[in-house]
Amino acid sequence: MQRVSEQLVSGRSLVRFVRDLGVLDRRACIVHAVWIDEEDVADLASSGATVVHSPSGNLRCGSGQLPYRPLLDAGVPIALCTDEATVEDTNNLWNVGRLAALLHKNAGPDYRKWPTAPEILDALTAGGASRDGAEGSGRNARGRCPC
């Protein structure tokens, strides 16, 4: 709904709208990012913004699937979240990591495009820590968890 309505109102995506406002930067937190296109991914990558992914919320609401691999390949930081108790049921972040790892295997049969265990662990830990400005979040020089 948000993607379609912003497209109808301004002729651009919400990501491009906030980019054009000048507020898409490394302090920005983009939640869900399910209906984004390649240009949005490029804008997110160049801005340093973090995408916060709630696989439970996306599944519960039937809202679609985050383009996990394209975001990772572009260098966009991803943080996993439980959303809230009414969405994840348990607020167990390990369950969210497991769900994200399984869900994104639906992206296709090429296992090289599936999230790896270190990438999921990175999203569970360093992705959120760096989003919150935590120093020494455990990321290496490439911006990824060294595990």
JSON list of C-alpha atoms in Angstrom, two decimals:
[
{"chain": "A", "resi": 1, "resn": "MET", "atom": "CA", "xyz": [0.00, 0.00, 0.00]},
{"chain": "A", "resi": 2, "resn": "GLN", "atom": "CA", "xyz": [2.74, 2.48, 0.96]},
{"chain": "A", "resi": 3, "resn": "ARG", "atom": "CA", "xyz": [4.79, 1.74, -2.14]},
{"chain": "A", "resi": 4, "resn": "VAL", "atom": "CA", "xyz": [1.80, 2.12, -4.45]},
{"chain": "A", "resi": 5, "resn": "SER", "atom": "CA", "xyz": [0.39, 5.24, -2.77]},
{"chain": "A", "resi": 6, "resn": "GLU", "atom": "CA", "xyz": [3.71, 7.13, -2.78]},
{"chain": "A", "resi": 7, "resn": "GLN", "atom": "CA", "xyz": [4.24, 6.12, -6.41]},
{"chain": "A", "resi": 8, "resn": "LEU", "atom": "CA", "xyz": [0.79, 7.50, -7.28]},
{"chain": "A", "resi": 9, "resn": "VAL", "atom": "CA", "xyz": [1.24, 10.71, -5.29]},
{"chain": "A", "resi": 10, "resn": "SER", "atom": "CA", "xyz": [4.80, 11.66, -6.20]},
{"chain": "A", "resi": 11, "resn": "GLY", "atom": "CA", "xyz": [5.89, 9.28, -8.94]},
{"chain": "A", "resi": 12, "resn": "ARG", "atom": "CA", "xyz": [8.66, 7.83, -6.79]},
{"chain": "A", "resi": 13, "resn": "SER", "atom": "CA", "xyz": [9.21, 5.24, -4.08]},
{"chain": "A", "resi": 14, "resn": "LEU", "atom": "CA", "xyz": [9.26, 6.05, -0.38]},
{"chain": "A", "resi": 15, "resn": "VAL", "atom": "CA", "xyz": [13.02, 5.42, -0.33]},
{"chain": "A", "resi": 16, "resn": "ARG", "atom": "CA", "xyz": [13.51, 7.99, -3.09]},
{"chain": "A", "resi": 17, "resn": "PHE", "atom": "CA", "xyz": [11.12, 10.35, -1.28]},
{"chain": "A", "resi": 18, "resn": "VAL", "atom": "CA", "xyz": [13.21, 10.32, 1.92]},
{"chain": "A", "resi": 19, "resn": "ARG", "atom": "CA", "xyz": [16.39, 10.47, -0.17]},
{"chain": "A", "resi": 20, "resn": "ASP", "atom": "CA", "xyz": [15.09, 13.60, -1.89]},
{"chain": "A", "resi": 21, "resn": "LEU", "atom": "CA", "xyz": [14.21, 15.10, 1.50]},
{"chain": "A", "resi": 22, "resn": "GLY", "atom": "CA", "xyz": [17.86, 14.65, 2.47]},
{"chain": "A", "resi": 23, "resn": "VAL", "atom": "CA", "xyz": [17.21, 12.37, 5.42]},
{"chain": "A", "resi": 24, "resn": "LEU", "atom": "CA", "xyz": [18.37, 9.08, 3.95]},
{"chain": "A", "resi": 25, "resn": "ASP", "atom": "CA", "xyz": [21.76, 8.68, 5.62]},
{"chain": "A", "resi": 26, "resn": "ARG", "atom": "CA", "xyz": [23.60, 6.31, 7.95]},
{"chain": "A", "resi": 27, "resn": "ARG", "atom": "CA", "xyz": [21.31, 7.36, 10.81]},
{"chain": "A", "resi": 28, "resn": "ALA", "atom": "CA", "xyz": [18.21, 6.23, 8.89]},
{"chain": "A", "resi": 29, "resn": "CYS", "atom": "CA", "xyz": [16.48, 3.02, 9.83]},
{"chain": "A", "resi": 30, "resn": "ILE", "atom": "CA", "xyz": [14.33, 1.53, 7.08]},
{"chain": "A", "resi": 31, "resn": "VAL", "atom": "CA", "xyz": [11.91, -1.01, 8.50]},
{"chain": "A", "resi": 32, "resn": "HIS", "atom": "CA", "xyz": [10.66, -3.91, 6.36]},
{"chain": "A", "resi": 33, "resn": "ALA", "atom": "CA", "xyz": [11.82, -2.69, 2.90]},
{"chain": "A", "resi": 34, "resn": "VAL", "atom": "CA", "xyz": [9.79, -5.41, 1.23]},
{"chain": "A", "resi": 35, "resn": "TRP", "atom": "CA", "xyz": [8.63, -3.61, -1.91]},
{"chain": "A", "resi": 36, "resn": "ILE", "atom": "CA", "xyz": [11.88, -1.94, -2.94]},
{"chain": "A", "resi": 37, "resn": "ASP", "atom": "CA", "xyz": [13.45, -1.94, -6.39]},
{"chain": "A", "resi": 38, "resn": "GLU", "atom": "CA", "xyz": [17.05, -1.94, -7.64]},
{"chain": "A", "resi": 39, "resn": "GLU", "atom": "CA", "xyz": [17.30, 1.86, -7.49]},
{"chain": "A", "resi": 40, "resn": "ASP", "atom": "CA", "xyz": [16.08, 1.79, -3.88]},
{"chain": "A", "resi": 41, "resn": "VAL", "atom": "CA", "xyz": [18.74, -0.80, -3.05]},
{"chain": "A", "resi": 42, "resn": "ALA", "atom": "CA", "xyz": [21.40, 1.43, -4.63]},
{"chain": "A", "resi": 43, "resn": "ASP", "atom": "CA", "xyz": [20.12, 4.46, -2.69]},
{"chain": "A", "resi": 44, "resn": "LEU", "atom": "CA", "xyz": [20.15, 2.51, 0.57]},
{"chain": "A", "resi": 45, "resn": "ALA", "atom": "CA", "xyz": [23.67, 1.27, -0.09]},
{"chain": "A", "resi": 46, "resn": "SER", "atom": "CA", "xyz": [25.07, 4.70, -0.91]},
{"chain": "A", "resi": 47, "resn": "SER", "atom": "CA", "xyz": [23.36, 6.28, 2.09]},
{"chain": "A", "resi": 48, "resn": "GLY", "atom": "CA", "xyz": [24.63, 3.82, 4.70]},
{"chain": "A", "resi": 49, "resn": "ALA", "atom": "CA", "xyz": [21.10, 3.38, 6.06]},
{"chain": "A", "resi": 50, "resn": "THR", "atom": "CA", "xyz": [20.27, 0.15, 7.88]},
{"chain": "A", "resi": 51, "resn": "VAL", "atom": "CA", "xyz": [17.35, -2.06, 6.89]},
{"chain": "A", "resi": 52, "resn": "VAL", "atom": "CA", "xyz": [15.59, -3.65, 9.84]},
{"chain": "A", "resi": 53, "resn": "HIS", "atom": "CA", "xyz": [14.03, -6.94, 8.82]},
{"chain": "A", "resi": 54, "resn": "SER", "atom": "CA", "xyz": [11.15, -8.64, 10.60]},
{"chain": "A", "resi": 55, "resn": "PRO", "atom": "CA", "xyz": [10.59, -11.97, 8.86]},
{"chain": "A", "resi": 56, "resn": "SER", "atom": "CA", "xyz": [7.84, -12.85, 11.35]},
{"chain": "A", "resi": 57, "resn": "GLY", "atom": "CA", "xyz": [6.01, -9.62, 10.64]},
{"chain": "A", "resi": 58, "resn": "ASN", "atom": "CA", "xyz": [6.29, -10.04, 6.88]},
{"chain": "A", "resi": 59, "resn": "LEU", "atom": "CA", "xyz": [4.93, -13.58, 7.10]},
{"chain": "A", "resi": 60, "resn": "ARG", "atom": "CA", "xyz": [2.17, -12.78, 9.57]},
{"chain": "A", "resi": 61, "resn": "CYS", "atom": "CA", "xyz": [0.92, -9.84, 7.50]},
{"chain": "A", "resi": 62, "resn": "GLY", "atom": "CA", "xyz": [1.54, -11.49, 4.14]},
{"chain": "A", "resi": 63, "resn": "SER", "atom": "CA", "xyz": [3.34, -8.34, 3.06]},
{"chain": "A", "resi": 64, "resn": "GLY", "atom": "CA", "xyz": [6.01, -9.92, 0.90]},
{"chain": "A", "resi": 65, "resn": "GLN", "atom": "CA", "xyz": [9.64, -10.90, 1.16]},
{"chain": "A", "resi": 66, "resn": "LEU", "atom": "CA", "xyz": [12.66, -8.68, 1.73]},
{"chain": "A", "resi": 67, "resn": "PRO", "atom": "CA", "xyz": [15.24, -8.92, -1.09]},
{"chain": "A", "resi": 68, "resn": "TYR", "atom": "CA", "xyz": [17.86, -10.18, 1.36]},
{"chain": "A", "resi": 69, "resn": "ARG", "atom": "CA", "xyz": [20.66, -11.17, -1.04]},
{"chain": "A", "resi": 70, "resn": "PRO", "atom": "CA", "xyz": [20.44, -8.04, -3.24]},
{"chain": "A", "resi": 71, "resn": "LEU", "atom": "CA", "xyz": [20.67, -5.86, -0.13]},
{"chain": "A", "resi": 72, "resn": "LEU", "atom": "CA", "xyz": [23.65, -7.80, 1.24]},
{"chain": "A", "resi": 73, "resn": "ASP", "atom": "CA", "xyz": [25.41, -7.81, -2.11]},
{"chain": "A", "resi": 74, "resn": "ALA", "atom": "CA", "xyz": [24.99, -4.03, -2.30]},
{"chain": "A", "resi": 75, "resn": "GLY", "atom": "CA", "xyz": [26.50, -3.64, 1.18]},
{"chain": "A", "resi": 76, "resn": "VAL", "atom": "CA", "xyz": [23.33, -2.53, 2.94]},
{"chain": "A", "resi": 77, "resn": "PRO", "atom": "CA", "xyz": [23.49, -3.33, 6.68]},
{"chain": "A", "resi": 78, "resn": "ILE", "atom": "CA", "xyz": [20.62, -5.58, 7.77]},
{"chain": "A", "resi": 79, "resn": "ALA", "atom": "CA", "xyz": [19.43, -5.95, 11.36]},
{"chain": "A", "resi": 80, "resn": "LEU", "atom": "CA", "xyz": [16.90, -8.58, 12.37]},
{"chain": "A", "resi": 81, "resn": "CYS", "atom": "CA", "xyz": [14.12, -7.79, 14.81]},
{"chain": "A", "resi": 82, "resn": "THR", "atom": "CA", "xyz": [11.23, -9.49, 16.54]},
{"chain": "A", "resi": 83, "resn": "ASP", "atom": "CA", "xyz": [8.94, -6.54, 15.76]},
{"chain": "A", "resi": 84, "resn": "GLU", "atom": "CA", "xyz": [6.74, -7.01, 18.83]},
{"chain": "A", "resi": 85, "resn": "ALA", "atom": "CA", "xyz": [5.15, -9.80, 20.85]},
{"chain": "A", "resi": 86, "resn": "THR", "atom": "CA", "xyz": [1.96, -9.74, 18.80]},
{"chain": "A", "resi": 87, "resn": "VAL", "atom": "CA", "xyz": [3.96, -10.48, 15.67]},
{"chain": "A", "resi": 88, "resn": "GLU", "atom": "CA", "xyz": [6.77, -12.84, 16.75]},
{"chain": "A", "resi": 89, "resn": "ASP", "atom": "CA", "xyz": [4.81, -14.41, 19.64]},
{"chain": "A", "resi": 90, "resn": "THR", "atom": "CA", "xyz": [7.92, -15.04, 21.75]},
{"chain": "A", "resi": 91, "resn": "ASN", "atom": "CA", "xyz": [10.27, -12.08, 21.22]},
{"chain": "A", "resi": 92, "resn": "ASN", "atom": "CA", "xyz": [13.00, -14.68, 20.82]},
{"chain": "A", "resi": 93, "resn": "LEU", "atom": "CA", "xyz": [15.66, -13.25, 18.53]},
{"chain": "A", "resi": 94, "resn": "TRP", "atom": "CA", "xyz": [17.15, -16.70, 17.88]},
{"chain": "A", "resi": 95, "resn": "ASN", "atom": "CA", "xyz": [13.79, -17.77, 16.45]},
{"chain": "A", "resi": 96, "resn": "VAL", "atom": "CA", "xyz": [13.89, -14.73, 14.16]},
{"chain": "A", "resi": 97, "resn": "GLY", "atom": "CA", "xyz": [17.36, -15.66, 12.93]},
{"chain": "A", "resi": 98, "resn": "ARG", "atom": "CA", "xyz": [16.26, -19.21, 12.22]},
{"chain": "A", "resi": 99, "resn": "LEU", "atom": "CA", "xyz": [13.15, -17.97, 10.42]},
{"chain": "A", "resi": 100, "resn": "ALA", "atom": "CA", "xyz": [15.14, -15.49, 8.31]},
{"chain": "A", "resi": 101, "resn": "ALA", "atom": "CA", "xyz": [17.63, -18.18, 7.32]},
{"chain": "A", "resi": 102, "resn": "LEU", "atom": "CA", "xyz": [14.83, -20.53, 6.26]},
{"chain": "A", "resi": 103, "resn": "LEU", "atom": "CA", "xyz": [12.58, -17.93, 4.64]},
{"chain": "A", "resi": 104, "resn": "HIS", "atom": "CA", "xyz": [15.20, -16.57, 2.28]},
{"chain": "A", "resi": 105, "resn": "LYS", "atom": "CA", "xyz": [15.91, -19.98, 0.85]},
{"chain": "A", "resi": 106, "resn": "ASN", "atom": "CA", "xyz": [12.68, -19.32, -1.06]},
{"chain": "A", "resi": 107, "resn": "ALA", "atom": "CA", "xyz": [14.60, -16.81, -3.19]},
{"chain": "A", "resi": 108, "resn": "GLY", "atom": "CA", "xyz": [15.48, -19.67, -5.53]},
{"chain": "A", "resi": 109, "resn": "PRO", "atom": "CA", "xyz": [17.28, -22.98, -5.81]},
{"chain": "A", "resi": 110, "resn": "ASP", "atom": "CA", "xyz": [20.80, -21.49, -5.99]},
{"chain": "A", "resi": 111, "resn": "TYR", "atom": "CA", "xyz": [22.09, -22.09, -2.47]},
{"chain": "A", "resi": 112, "resn": "ARG", "atom": "CA", "xyz": [24.88, -19.53, -3.03]},
{"chain": "A", "resi": 113, "resn": "LYS", "atom": "CA", "xyz": [22.19, -16.82, -2.89]},
{"chain": "A", "resi": 114, "resn": "TRP", "atom": "CA", "xyz": [20.80, -18.02, 0.44]},
{"chain": "A", "resi": 115, "resn": "PRO", "atom": "CA", "xyz": [21.89, -16.20, 3.60]},
{"chain": "A", "resi": 116, "resn": "THR", "atom": "CA", "xyz": [24.77, -17.97, 5.28]},
{"chain": "A", "resi": 117, "resn": "ALA", "atom": "CA", "xyz": [24.94, -18.65, 9.01]},
{"chain": "A", "resi": 118, "resn": "PRO", "atom": "CA", "xyz": [27.58, -15.90, 9.50]},
{"chain": "A", "resi": 119, "resn": "GLU", "atom": "CA", "xyz": [25.39, -13.42, 7.58]},
{"chain": "A", "resi": 120, "resn": "ILE", "atom": "CA", "xyz": [22.39, -14.25, 9.77]},
{"chain": "A", "resi": 121, "resn": "LEU", "atom": "CA", "xyz": [24.53, -13.98, 12.92]},
{"chain": "A", "resi": 122, "resn": "ASP", "atom": "CA", "xyz": [25.79, -10.63, 11.67]},
{"chain": "A", "resi": 123, "resn": "ALA", "atom": "CA", "xyz": [22.20, -9.40, 11.22]},
{"chain": "A", "resi": 124, "resn": "LEU", "atom": "CA", "xyz": [21.31, -10.65, 14.70]},
{"chain": "A", "resi": 125, "resn": "THR", "atom": "CA", "xyz": [24.22, -8.88, 16.38]},
{"chain": "A", "resi": 126, "resn": "ALA", "atom": "CA", "xyz": [26.45, -6.40, 14.56]},
{"chain": "A", "resi": 127, "resn": "GLY", "atom": "CA", "xyz": [23.67, -5.19, 12.24]},
{"chain": "A", "resi": 128, "resn": "GLY", "atom": "CA", "xyz": [21.61, -3.89, 15.11]},
{"chain": "A", "resi": 129, "resn": "ALA", "atom": "CA", "xyz": [24.61, -2.74, 17.13]},
{"chain": "A", "resi": 130, "resn": "SER", "atom": "CA", "xyz": [25.98, -0.61, 14.32]},
{"chain": "A", "resi": 131, "resn": "ARG", "atom": "CA", "xyz": [22.49, 0.77, 13.67]},
{"chain": "A", "resi": 132, "resn": "ASP", "atom": "CA", "xyz": [22.36, 1.95, 17.26]},
{"chain": "A", "resi": 133, "resn": "GLY", "atom": "CA", "xyz": [25.79, 3.54, 16.98]},
{"chain": "A", "resi": 134, "resn": "ALA", "atom": "CA", "xyz": [27.47, 1.03, 19.27]},
{"chain": "A", "resi": 135, "resn": "GLU", "atom": "CA", "xyz": [31.24, 1.35, 19.07]},
{"chain": "A", "resi": 136, "resn": "GLY", "atom": "CA", "xyz": [33.21, -1.85, 18.68]},
{"chain": "A", "resi": 137, "resn": "SER", "atom": "CA", "xyz": [30.20, -3.72, 17.34]},
{"chain": "A", "resi": 138, "resn": "GLY", "atom": "CA", "xyz": [32.43, -6.59, 16.21]},
{"chain": "A", "resi": 139, "resn": "ARG", "atom": "CA", "xyz": [32.53, -5.70, 12.52]},
{"chain": "A", "resi": 140, "resn": "ASN", "atom": "CA", "xyz": [35.67, -6.14, 10.50]},
{"chain": "A", "resi": 141, "resn": "ALA", "atom": "CA", "xyz": [37.07, -3.73, 7.90]},
{"chain": "A", "resi": 142, "resn": "ARG", "atom": "CA", "xyz": [34.57, -4.94, 5.30]},
{"chain": "A", "resi": 143, "resn": "GLY", "atom": "CA", "xyz": [31.67, -4.04, 7.60]},
{"chain": "A", "resi": 144, "resn": "ARG", "atom": "CA", "xyz": [30.70, -7.63, 8.33]},
{"chain": "A", "resi": 145, "resn": "CYS", "atom": "CA", "xyz": [30.84, -9.82, 11.40]},
{"chain": "A", "resi": 146, "resn": "PRO", "atom": "CA", "xyz": [34.23, -11.61, 11.39]},
{"chain": "A", "resi": 147, "resn": "CYS", "atom": "CA", "xyz": [32.68, -14.98, 12.25]}
]
